mmCIF file of C-alpha atoms in Angstrom:
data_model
loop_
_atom_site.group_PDB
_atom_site.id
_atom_site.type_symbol
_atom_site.label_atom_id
_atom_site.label_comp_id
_atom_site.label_asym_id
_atom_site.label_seq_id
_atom_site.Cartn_x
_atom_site.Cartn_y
_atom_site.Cartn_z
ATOM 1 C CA UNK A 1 13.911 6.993 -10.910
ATOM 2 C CA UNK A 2 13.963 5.752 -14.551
ATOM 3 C CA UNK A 3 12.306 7.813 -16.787
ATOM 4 C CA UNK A 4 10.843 7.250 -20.272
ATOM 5 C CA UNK A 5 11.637 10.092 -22.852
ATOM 6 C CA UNK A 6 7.891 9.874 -24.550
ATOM 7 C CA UNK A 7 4.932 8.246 -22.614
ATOM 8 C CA UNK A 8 3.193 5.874 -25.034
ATOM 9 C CA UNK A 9 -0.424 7.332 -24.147
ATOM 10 C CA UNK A 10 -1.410 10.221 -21.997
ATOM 11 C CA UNK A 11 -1.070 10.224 -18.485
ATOM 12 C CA UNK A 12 -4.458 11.904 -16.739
ATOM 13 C CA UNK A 13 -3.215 15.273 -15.226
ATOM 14 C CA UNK A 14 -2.902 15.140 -10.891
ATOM 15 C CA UNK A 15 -1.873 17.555 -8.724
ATOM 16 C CA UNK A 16 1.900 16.625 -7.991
ATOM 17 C CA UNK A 17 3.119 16.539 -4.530
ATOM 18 C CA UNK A 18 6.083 15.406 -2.368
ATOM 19 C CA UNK A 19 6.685 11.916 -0.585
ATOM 20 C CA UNK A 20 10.381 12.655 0.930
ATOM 21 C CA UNK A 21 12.836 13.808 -2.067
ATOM 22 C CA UNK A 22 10.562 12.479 -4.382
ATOM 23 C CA UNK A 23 8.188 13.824 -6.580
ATOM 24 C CA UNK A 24 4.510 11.754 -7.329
ATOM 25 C CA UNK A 25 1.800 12.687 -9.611
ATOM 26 C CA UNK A 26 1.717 15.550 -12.537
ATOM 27 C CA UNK A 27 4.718 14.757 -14.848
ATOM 28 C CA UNK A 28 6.295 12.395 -12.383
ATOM 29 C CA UNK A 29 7.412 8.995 -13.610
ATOM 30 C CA UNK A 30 5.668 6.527 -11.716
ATOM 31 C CA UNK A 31 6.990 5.319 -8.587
ATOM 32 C CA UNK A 32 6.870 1.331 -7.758
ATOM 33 C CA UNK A 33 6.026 0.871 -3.802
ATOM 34 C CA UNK A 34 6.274 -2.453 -1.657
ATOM 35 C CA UNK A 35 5.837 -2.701 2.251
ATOM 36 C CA UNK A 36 8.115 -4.478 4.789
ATOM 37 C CA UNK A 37 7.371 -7.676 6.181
ATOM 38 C CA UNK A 38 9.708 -7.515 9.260
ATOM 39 C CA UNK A 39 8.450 -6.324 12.616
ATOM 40 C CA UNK A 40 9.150 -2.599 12.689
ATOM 41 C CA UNK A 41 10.137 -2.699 16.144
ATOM 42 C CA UNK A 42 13.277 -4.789 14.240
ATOM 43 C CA UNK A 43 14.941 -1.437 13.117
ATOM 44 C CA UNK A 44 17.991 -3.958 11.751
ATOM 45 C CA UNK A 45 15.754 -6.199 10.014
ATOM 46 C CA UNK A 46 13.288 -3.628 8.674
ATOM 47 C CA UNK A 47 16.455 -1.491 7.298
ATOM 48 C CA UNK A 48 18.347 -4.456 5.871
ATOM 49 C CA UNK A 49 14.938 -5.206 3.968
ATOM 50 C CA UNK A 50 14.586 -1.408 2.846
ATOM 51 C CA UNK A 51 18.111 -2.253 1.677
ATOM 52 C CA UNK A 52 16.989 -5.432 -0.241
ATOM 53 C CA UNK A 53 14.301 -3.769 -1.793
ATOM 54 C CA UNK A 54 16.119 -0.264 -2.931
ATOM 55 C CA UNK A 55 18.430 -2.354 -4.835
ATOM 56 C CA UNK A 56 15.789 -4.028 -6.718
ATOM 57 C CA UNK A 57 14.222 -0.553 -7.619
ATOM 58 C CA UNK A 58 11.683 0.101 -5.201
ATOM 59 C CA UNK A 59 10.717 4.113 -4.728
ATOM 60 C CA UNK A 60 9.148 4.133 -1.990
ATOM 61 C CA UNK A 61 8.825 1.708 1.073
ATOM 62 C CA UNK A 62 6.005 1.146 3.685
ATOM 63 C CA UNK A 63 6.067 0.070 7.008
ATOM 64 C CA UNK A 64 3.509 -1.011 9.582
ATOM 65 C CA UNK A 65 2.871 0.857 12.599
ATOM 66 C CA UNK A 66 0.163 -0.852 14.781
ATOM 67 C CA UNK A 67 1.448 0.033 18.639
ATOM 68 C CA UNK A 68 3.518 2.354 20.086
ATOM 69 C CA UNK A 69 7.055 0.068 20.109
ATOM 70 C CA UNK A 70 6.966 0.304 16.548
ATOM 71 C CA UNK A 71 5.804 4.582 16.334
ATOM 72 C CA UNK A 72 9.065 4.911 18.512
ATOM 73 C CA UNK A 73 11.407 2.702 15.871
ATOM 74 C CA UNK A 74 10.037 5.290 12.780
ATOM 75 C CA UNK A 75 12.657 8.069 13.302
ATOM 76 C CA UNK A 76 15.752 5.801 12.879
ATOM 77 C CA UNK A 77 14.428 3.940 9.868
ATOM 78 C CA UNK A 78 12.958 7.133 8.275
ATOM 79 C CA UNK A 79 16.506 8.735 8.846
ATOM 80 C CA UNK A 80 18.760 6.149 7.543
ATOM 81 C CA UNK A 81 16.619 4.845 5.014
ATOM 82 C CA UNK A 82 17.932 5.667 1.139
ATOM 83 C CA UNK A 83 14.457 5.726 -0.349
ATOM 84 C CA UNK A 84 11.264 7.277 1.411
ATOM 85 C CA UNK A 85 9.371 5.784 3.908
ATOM 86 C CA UNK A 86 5.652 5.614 4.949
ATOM 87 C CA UNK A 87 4.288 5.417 8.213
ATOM 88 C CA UNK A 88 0.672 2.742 7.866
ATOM 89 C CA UNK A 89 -1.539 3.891 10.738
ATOM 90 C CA UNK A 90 -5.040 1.595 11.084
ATOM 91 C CA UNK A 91 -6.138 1.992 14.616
ATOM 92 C CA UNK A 92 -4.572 4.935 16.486
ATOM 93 C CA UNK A 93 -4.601 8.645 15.377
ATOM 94 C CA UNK A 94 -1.940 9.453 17.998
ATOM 95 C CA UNK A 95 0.340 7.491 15.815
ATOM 96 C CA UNK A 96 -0.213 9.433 12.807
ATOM 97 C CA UNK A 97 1.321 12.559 14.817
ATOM 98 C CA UNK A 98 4.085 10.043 15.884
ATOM 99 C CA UNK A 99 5.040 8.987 12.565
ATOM 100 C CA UNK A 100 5.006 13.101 11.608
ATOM 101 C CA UNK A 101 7.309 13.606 14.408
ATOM 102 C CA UNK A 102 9.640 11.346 13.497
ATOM 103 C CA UNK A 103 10.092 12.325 9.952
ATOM 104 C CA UNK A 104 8.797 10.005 7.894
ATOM 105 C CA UNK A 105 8.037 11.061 4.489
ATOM 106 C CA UNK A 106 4.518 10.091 4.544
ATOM 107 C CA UNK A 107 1.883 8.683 6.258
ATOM 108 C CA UNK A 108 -0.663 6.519 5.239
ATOM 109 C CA UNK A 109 -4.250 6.456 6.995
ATOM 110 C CA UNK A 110 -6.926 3.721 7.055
ATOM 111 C CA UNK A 111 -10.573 5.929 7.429
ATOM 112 C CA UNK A 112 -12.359 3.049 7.849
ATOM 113 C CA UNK A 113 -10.850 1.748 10.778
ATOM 114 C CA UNK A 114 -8.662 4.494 12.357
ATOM 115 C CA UNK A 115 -10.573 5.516 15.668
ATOM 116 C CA UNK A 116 -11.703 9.165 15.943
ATOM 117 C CA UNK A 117 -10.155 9.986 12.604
ATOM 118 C CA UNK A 118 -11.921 12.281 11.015
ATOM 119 C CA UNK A 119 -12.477 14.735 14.484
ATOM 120 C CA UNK A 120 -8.671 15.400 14.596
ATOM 121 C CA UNK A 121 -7.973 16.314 10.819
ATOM 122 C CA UNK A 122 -7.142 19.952 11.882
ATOM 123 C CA UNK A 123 -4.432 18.810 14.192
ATOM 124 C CA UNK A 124 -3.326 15.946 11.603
ATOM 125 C CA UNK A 125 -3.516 18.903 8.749
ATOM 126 C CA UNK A 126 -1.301 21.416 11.051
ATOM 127 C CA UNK A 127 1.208 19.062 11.675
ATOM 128 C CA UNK A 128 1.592 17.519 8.669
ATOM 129 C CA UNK A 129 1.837 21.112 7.469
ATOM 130 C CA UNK A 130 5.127 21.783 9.651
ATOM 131 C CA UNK A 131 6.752 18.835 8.854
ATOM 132 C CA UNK A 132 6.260 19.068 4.891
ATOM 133 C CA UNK A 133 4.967 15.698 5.379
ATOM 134 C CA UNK A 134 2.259 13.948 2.986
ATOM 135 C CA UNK A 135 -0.639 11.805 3.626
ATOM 136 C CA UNK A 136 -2.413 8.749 1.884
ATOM 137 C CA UNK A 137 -6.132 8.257 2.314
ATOM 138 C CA UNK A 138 -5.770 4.777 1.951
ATOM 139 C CA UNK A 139 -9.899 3.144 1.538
ATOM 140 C CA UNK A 140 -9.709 -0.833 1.927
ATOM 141 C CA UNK A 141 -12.476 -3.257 0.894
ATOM 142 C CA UNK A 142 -12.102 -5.250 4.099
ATOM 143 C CA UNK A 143 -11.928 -2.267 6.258
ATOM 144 C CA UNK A 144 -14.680 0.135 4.445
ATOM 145 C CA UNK A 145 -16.481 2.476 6.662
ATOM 146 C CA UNK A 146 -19.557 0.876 8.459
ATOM 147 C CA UNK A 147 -21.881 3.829 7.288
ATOM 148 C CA UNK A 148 -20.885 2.872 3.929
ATOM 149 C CA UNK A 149 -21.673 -0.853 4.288
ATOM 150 C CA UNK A 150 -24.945 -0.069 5.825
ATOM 151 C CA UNK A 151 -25.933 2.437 2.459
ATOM 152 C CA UNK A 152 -24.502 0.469 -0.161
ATOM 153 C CA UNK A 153 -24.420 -3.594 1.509
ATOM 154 C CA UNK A 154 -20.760 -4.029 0.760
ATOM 155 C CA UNK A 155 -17.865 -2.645 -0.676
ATOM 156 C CA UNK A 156 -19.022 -1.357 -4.380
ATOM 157 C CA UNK A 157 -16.695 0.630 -6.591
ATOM 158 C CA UNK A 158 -19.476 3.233 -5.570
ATOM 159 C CA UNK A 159 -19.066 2.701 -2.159
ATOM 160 C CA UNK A 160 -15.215 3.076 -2.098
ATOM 161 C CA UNK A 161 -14.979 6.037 -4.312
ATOM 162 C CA UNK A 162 -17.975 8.184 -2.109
ATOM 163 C CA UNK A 163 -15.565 7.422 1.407
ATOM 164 C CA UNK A 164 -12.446 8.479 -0.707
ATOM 165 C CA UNK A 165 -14.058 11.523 -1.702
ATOM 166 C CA UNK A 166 -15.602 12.356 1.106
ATOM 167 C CA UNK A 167 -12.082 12.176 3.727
ATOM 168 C CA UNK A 168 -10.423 14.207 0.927
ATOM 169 C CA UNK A 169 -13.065 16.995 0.975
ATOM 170 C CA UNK A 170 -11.938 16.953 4.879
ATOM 171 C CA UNK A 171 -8.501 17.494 4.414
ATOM 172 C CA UNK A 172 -9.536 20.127 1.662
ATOM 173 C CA UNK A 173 -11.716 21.888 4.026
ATOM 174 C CA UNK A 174 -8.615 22.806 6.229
ATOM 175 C CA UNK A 175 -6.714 23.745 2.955
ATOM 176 C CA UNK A 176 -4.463 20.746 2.473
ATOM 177 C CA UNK A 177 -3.646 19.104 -1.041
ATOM 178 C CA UNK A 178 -0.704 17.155 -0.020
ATOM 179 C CA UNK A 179 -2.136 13.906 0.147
ATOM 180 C CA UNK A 180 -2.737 10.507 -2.779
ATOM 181 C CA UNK A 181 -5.584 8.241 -2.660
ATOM 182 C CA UNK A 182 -6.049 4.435 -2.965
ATOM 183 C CA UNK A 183 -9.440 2.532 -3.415
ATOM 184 C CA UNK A 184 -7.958 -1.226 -2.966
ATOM 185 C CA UNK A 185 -10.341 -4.186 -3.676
ATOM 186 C CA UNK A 186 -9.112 -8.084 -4.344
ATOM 187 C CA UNK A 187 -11.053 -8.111 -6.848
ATOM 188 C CA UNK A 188 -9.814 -6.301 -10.417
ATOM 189 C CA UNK A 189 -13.114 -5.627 -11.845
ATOM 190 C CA UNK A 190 -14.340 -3.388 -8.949
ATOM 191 C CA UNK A 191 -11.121 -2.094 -8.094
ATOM 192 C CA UNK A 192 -10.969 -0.806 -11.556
ATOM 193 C CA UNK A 193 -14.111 0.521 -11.838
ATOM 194 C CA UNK A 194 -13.577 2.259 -8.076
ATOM 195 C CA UNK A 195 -10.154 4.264 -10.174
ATOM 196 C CA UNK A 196 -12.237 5.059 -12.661
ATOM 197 C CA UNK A 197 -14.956 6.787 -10.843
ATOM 198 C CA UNK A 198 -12.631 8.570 -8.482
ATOM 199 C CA UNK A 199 -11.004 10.131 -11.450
ATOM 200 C CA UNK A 200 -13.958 11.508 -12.709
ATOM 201 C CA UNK A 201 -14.136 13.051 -9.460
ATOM 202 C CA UNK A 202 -10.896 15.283 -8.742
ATOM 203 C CA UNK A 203 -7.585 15.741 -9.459
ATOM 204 C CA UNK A 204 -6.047 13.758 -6.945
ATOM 205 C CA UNK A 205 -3.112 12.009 -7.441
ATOM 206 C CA UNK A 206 -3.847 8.169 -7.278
ATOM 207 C CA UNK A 207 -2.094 5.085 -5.602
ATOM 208 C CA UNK A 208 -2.958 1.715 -7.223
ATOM 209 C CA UNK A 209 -3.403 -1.506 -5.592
ATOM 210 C CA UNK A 210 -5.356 -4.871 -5.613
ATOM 211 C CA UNK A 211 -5.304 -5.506 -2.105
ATOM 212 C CA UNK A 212 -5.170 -9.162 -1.174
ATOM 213 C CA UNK A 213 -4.321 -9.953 -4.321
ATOM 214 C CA UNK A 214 -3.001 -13.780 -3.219
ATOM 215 C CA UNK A 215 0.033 -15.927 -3.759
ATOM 216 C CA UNK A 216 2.604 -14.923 -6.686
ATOM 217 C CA UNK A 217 1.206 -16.260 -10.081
ATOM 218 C CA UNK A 218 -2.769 -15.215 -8.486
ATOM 219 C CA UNK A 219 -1.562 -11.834 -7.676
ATOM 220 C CA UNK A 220 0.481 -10.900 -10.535
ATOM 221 C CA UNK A 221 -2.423 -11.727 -12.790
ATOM 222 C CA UNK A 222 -4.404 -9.817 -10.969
ATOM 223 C CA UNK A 223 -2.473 -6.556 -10.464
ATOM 224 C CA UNK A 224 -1.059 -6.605 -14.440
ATOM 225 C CA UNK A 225 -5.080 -6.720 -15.242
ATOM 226 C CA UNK A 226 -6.146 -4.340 -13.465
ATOM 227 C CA UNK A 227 -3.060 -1.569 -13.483
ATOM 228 C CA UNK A 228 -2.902 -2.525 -17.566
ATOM 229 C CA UNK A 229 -6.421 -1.555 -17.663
ATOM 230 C CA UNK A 230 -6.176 1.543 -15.661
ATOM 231 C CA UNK A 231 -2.772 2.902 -16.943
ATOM 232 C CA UNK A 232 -3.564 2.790 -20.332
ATOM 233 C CA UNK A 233 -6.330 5.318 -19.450
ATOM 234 C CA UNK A 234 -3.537 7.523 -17.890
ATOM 235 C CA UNK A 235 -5.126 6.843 -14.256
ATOM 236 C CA UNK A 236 -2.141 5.960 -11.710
ATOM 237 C CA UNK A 237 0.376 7.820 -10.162
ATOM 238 C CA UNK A 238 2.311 4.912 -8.021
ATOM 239 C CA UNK A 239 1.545 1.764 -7.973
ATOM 240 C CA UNK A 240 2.082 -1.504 -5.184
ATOM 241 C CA UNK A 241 1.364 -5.440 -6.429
ATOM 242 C CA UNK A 242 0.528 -7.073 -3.464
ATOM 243 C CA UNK A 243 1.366 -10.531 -2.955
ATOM 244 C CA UNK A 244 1.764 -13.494 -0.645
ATOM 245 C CA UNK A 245 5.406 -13.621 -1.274
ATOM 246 C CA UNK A 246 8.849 -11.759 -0.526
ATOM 247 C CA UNK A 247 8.212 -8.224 -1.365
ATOM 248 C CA UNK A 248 10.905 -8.321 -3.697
ATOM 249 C CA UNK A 249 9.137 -9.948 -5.638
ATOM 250 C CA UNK A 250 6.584 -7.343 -5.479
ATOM 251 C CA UNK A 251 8.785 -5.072 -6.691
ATOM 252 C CA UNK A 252 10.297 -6.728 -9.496
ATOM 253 C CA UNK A 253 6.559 -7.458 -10.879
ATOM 254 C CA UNK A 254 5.558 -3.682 -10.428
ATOM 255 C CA UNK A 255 8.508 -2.635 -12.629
ATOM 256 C CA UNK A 256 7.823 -5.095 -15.697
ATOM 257 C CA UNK A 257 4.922 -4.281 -15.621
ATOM 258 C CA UNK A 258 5.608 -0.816 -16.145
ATOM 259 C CA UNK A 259 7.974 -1.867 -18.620
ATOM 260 C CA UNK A 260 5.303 -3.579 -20.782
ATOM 261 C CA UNK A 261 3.439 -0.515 -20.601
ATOM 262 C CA UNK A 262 5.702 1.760 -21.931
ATOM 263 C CA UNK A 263 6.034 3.476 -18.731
ATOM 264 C CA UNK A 264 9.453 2.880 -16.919
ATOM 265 C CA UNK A 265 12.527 2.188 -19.562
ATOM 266 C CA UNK A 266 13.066 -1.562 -19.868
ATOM 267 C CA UNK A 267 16.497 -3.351 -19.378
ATOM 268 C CA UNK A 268 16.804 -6.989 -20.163
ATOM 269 C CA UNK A 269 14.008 -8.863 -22.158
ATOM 270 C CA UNK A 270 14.018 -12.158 -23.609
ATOM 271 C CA UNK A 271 11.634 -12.917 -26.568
ATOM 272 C CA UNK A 272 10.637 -16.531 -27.341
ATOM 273 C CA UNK A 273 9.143 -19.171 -28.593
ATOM 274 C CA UNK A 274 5.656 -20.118 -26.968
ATOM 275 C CA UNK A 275 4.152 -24.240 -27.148
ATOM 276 C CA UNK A 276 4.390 -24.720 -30.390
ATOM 277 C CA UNK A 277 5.035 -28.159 -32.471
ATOM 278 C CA UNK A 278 7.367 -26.558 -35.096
ATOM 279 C CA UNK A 279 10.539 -26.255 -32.529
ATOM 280 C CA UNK A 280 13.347 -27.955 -33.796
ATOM 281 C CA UNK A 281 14.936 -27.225 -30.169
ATOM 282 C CA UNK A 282 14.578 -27.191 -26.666
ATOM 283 C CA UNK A 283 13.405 -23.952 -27.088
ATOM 284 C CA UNK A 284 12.124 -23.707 -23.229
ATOM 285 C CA UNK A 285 15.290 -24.789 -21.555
ATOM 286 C CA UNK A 286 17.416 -22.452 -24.145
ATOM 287 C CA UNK A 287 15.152 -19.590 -23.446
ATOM 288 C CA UNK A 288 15.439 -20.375 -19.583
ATOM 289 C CA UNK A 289 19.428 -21.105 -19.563
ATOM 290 C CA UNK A 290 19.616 -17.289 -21.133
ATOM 291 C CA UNK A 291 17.462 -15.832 -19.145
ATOM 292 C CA UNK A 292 19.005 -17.413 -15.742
ATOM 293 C CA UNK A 293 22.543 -16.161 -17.252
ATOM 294 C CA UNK A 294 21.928 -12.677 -17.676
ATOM 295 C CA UNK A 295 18.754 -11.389 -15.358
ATOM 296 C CA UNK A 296 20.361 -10.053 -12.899
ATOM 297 C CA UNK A 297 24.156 -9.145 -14.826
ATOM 298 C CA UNK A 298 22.260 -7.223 -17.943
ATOM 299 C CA UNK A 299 20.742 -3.543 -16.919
ATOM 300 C CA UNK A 300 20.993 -2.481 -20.163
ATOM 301 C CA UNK A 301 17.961 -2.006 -22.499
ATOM 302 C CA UNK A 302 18.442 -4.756 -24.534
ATOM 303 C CA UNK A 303 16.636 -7.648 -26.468
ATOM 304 C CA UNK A 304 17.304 -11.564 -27.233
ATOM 305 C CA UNK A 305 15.348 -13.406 -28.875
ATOM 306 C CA UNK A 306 15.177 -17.187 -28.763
ATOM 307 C CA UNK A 307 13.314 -18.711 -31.510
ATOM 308 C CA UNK A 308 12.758 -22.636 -32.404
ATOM 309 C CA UNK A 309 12.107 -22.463 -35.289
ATOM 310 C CA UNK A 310 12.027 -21.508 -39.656
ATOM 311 C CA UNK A 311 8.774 -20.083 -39.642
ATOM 312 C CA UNK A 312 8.737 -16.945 -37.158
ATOM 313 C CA UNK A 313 12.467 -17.501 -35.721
ATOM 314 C CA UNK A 314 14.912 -15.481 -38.741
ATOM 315 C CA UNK A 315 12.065 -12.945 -38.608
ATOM 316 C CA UNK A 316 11.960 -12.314 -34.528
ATOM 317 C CA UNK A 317 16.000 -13.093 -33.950
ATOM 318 C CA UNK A 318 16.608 -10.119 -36.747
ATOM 319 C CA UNK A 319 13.987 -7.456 -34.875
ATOM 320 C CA UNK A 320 15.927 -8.185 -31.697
ATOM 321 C CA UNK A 321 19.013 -6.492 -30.756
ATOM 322 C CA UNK A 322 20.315 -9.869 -30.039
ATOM 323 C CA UNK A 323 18.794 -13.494 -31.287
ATOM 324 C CA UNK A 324 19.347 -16.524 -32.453
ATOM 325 C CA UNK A 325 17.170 -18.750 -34.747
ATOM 326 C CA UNK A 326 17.393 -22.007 -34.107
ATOM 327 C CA UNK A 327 16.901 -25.862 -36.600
ATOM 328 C CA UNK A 328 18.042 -28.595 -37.252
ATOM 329 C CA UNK A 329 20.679 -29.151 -34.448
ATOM 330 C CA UNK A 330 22.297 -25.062 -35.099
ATOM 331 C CA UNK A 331 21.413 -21.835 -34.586
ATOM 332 C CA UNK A 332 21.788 -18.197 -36.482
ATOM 333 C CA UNK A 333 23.263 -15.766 -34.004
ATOM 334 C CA UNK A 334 22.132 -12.274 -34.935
ATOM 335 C CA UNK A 335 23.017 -9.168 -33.827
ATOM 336 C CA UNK A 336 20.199 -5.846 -34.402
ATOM 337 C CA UNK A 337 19.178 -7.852 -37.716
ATOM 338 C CA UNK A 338 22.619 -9.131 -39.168
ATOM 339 C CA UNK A 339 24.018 -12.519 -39.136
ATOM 340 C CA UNK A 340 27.441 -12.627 -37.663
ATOM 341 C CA UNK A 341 27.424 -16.660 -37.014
ATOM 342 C CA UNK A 342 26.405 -19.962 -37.308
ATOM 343 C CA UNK A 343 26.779 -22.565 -34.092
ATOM 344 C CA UNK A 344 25.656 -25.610 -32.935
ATOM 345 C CA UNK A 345 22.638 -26.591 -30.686
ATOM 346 C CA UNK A 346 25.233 -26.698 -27.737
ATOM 347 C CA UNK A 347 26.944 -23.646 -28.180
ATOM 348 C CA UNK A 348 23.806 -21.476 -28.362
ATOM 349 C CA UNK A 349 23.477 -20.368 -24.610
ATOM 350 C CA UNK A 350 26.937 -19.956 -24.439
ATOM 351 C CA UNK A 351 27.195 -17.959 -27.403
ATOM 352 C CA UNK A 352 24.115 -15.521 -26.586
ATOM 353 C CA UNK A 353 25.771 -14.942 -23.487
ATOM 354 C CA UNK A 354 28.862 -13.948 -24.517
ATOM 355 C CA UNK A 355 27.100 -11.572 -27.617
ATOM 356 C CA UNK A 356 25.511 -10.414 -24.640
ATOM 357 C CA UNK A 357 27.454 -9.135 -22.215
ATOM 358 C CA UNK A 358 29.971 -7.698 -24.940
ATOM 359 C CA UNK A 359 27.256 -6.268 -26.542
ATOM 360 C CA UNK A 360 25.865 -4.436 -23.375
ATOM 361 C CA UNK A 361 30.053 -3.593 -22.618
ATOM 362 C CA UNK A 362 29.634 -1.775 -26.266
ATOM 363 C CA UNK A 363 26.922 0.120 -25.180
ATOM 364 C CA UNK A 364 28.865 1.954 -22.065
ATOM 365 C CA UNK A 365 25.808 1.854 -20.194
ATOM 366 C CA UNK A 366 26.723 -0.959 -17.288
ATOM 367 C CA UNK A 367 28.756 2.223 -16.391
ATOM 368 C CA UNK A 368 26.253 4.612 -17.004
ATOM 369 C CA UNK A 369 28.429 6.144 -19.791
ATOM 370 C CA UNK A 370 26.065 6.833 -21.868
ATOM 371 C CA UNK A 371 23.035 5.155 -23.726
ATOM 372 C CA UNK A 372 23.959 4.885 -28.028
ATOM 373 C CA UNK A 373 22.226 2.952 -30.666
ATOM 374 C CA UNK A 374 22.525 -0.900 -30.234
ATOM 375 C CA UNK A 375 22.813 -0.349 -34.098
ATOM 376 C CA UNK A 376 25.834 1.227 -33.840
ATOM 377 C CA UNK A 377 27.550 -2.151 -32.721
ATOM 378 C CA UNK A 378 25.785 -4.134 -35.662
ATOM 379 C CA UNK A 379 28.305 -6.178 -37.998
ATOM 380 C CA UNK A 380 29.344 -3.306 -41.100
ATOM 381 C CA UNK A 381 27.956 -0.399 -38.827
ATOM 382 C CA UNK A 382 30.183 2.743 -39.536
#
């Protein structure tokens, strides 16, 4: 998983513990999750979307398990899966032994809706135990325990925290520490304040999530709130953005956002111009053409700037590892703060392209060769 060499703030100390071959909480870097949307009883499907989401850098991959078709397709997508997978049990306990049984790295459990849950956490406990497998306690807003409704008269940051707590002390009662805890809400405010106060309470490592979050541009507001919030007080061990969309996408937004942070080492980003009257460009469709070009062909951590115009553009283009500053029908192509060429309006994208991708070729790191100084590769460098 990439790995930052200094976190930017302090991470709170969990207790670390094991979902497959991969480590979460403590020191861990933190893991990006998304869930399958195919029918897990469609073992092709469901493993050709693990696929499709392990190359976009998802860590770890969850898949529903509400009857017993799709608790008998868990052991061959647990065993040919590449990343690890979680089991997500709502309704049956039987299917939490299941999902044990048939390997999968984890299992995720819904308290306030799982039927005669918390009478069979011995047997879930010894199991798990023999398997070296862990456990979520995953607490839901629209699924909160009735008990809780009734004391509190809906789903508080109170109210999610106190059934979080109390299903861990359950587990903890039959001495087992292998498990993470989420406290999902759609709405940011009380989904942060739910982190916050289970924090305060134990050492648990913790699994954030705005549940229902909504379509793409909703959702992604709302998660890079919220997890911006409660990351920069070091609460978070793994994180999911839920949206209405392909959970690609999902994936992708989890990772910049952890590449905003500080948290996960960034690859390609673009740095340009906002709405702004002084462009002597088309700085949009510029900034657009670039970033279409090299998305998905630059892993590299590298940054182009596109600016529009005299006032911030020289300024931001020589900051960047790659930039241009853009007026009057040209463009100042610089590479890590030196000038190496004028061109015209048309041959911008084109250029920046190029600068790019021999830049990034430079580097040695497309074939993992090694990671040097973009200044290194700066017009005059020795």
């Amino acid at each position: 998983m990439p790995d930052v060499k200094t976190a930017p703030f302090a991470r709170r100390r969990t207790r670390k513990i094991r979902v497959g071959d991969l480590w979460v909480g403590g020191d861990a870097p933190i893991s990006v999750q998304s869930m399958c949307t195919t029918k897990t009883t469609d073992i092709g499907a469901t493993l050709q979307q693990i696929a499709e989401l392990t190359a976009a850098g998802c860590d770890i991959v969850r898949v529903a398990c509400p009857s017993a078709d799709d608790a008998e397709a868990l052991a061959p997508i647990a065993r040919k899966s590449t990343i690890p997978v979680i089991a997500d049990i709502h309704f049956q306990p039987r299917y939490v032994f299941k999902a044990i049984e048939a390997g999968c790295a984890a299992v995720r459990v819904n308290p306030g809706n799982i039927r005669k849950f918390d009478d069979q956490i011995a047997d879930i406990v010894k199991a798990a135990k023999d398997h070296e497998t862990s456990l979520r306690i995953g607490v839901n807003a629209g699924s909160l325990d009735p008990r809780l409704l009734k004391k509190y008269g809906k789903a508080t940051p109170e109210a999610l925290a106190e059934s979080a707590v109390w299903e861990a002390s359950l587990f903890e009662e039959h001495d087992f520490h292998d498990f993470k805890i989420s406290v999902k809400h759609h709405d940011p405010v009380v989904m942060i304040r739910a982190y916050e106060l289970l924090a305060e309470r134990g050492d648990w490592p913790l699994h954030l999530g705005v549940t229902e979050a909504g379509p793409a541009f909703q959702g992604t507001i709302k998660s890079a709130t919220a997890f911006g919030a409660l990351l920069r007080q070091g609460i978070g061990d793994t994180i999911r953005v839920s949206l209405s969309a392909d959970p690609v996408e999902e994936v992708k937004v989890g990772i910049a956002i952890l590449q905003s942070l500080g948290l996960r080492e960034k690859t390609l980003e673009i740095v340009s111009c906002p709405s702004c009257g002084r462009a002597q460009v088309d700085v949009y469709t510029l900034a657009n053409s670039v970033t279409d070009a090299l998305k998905d062909a630059i892993t590299v951590p590298l940054r182009v700037a596109v600016m529009g115009c005299v006032v911030n553009g020289p300024g931001e283009a020589r900051e960047a590892d790659l930039g241009v500053a853009s007026g009057n029908g040209k463009g100042q192509i610089f590479i890590k703060g030196k000038v190496i060429k004028t061109v015209p309006e048309d041959d911008i994208v084109p250029t920046l392209i190029e600068e790019a991708h021999a830049l990034a070729e430079r580097m040695g790191l497309e074939e993992g060769t090694g990671s040097p100084d973009v200044q290194a590769f700066a017009p005059g460098a020795k």
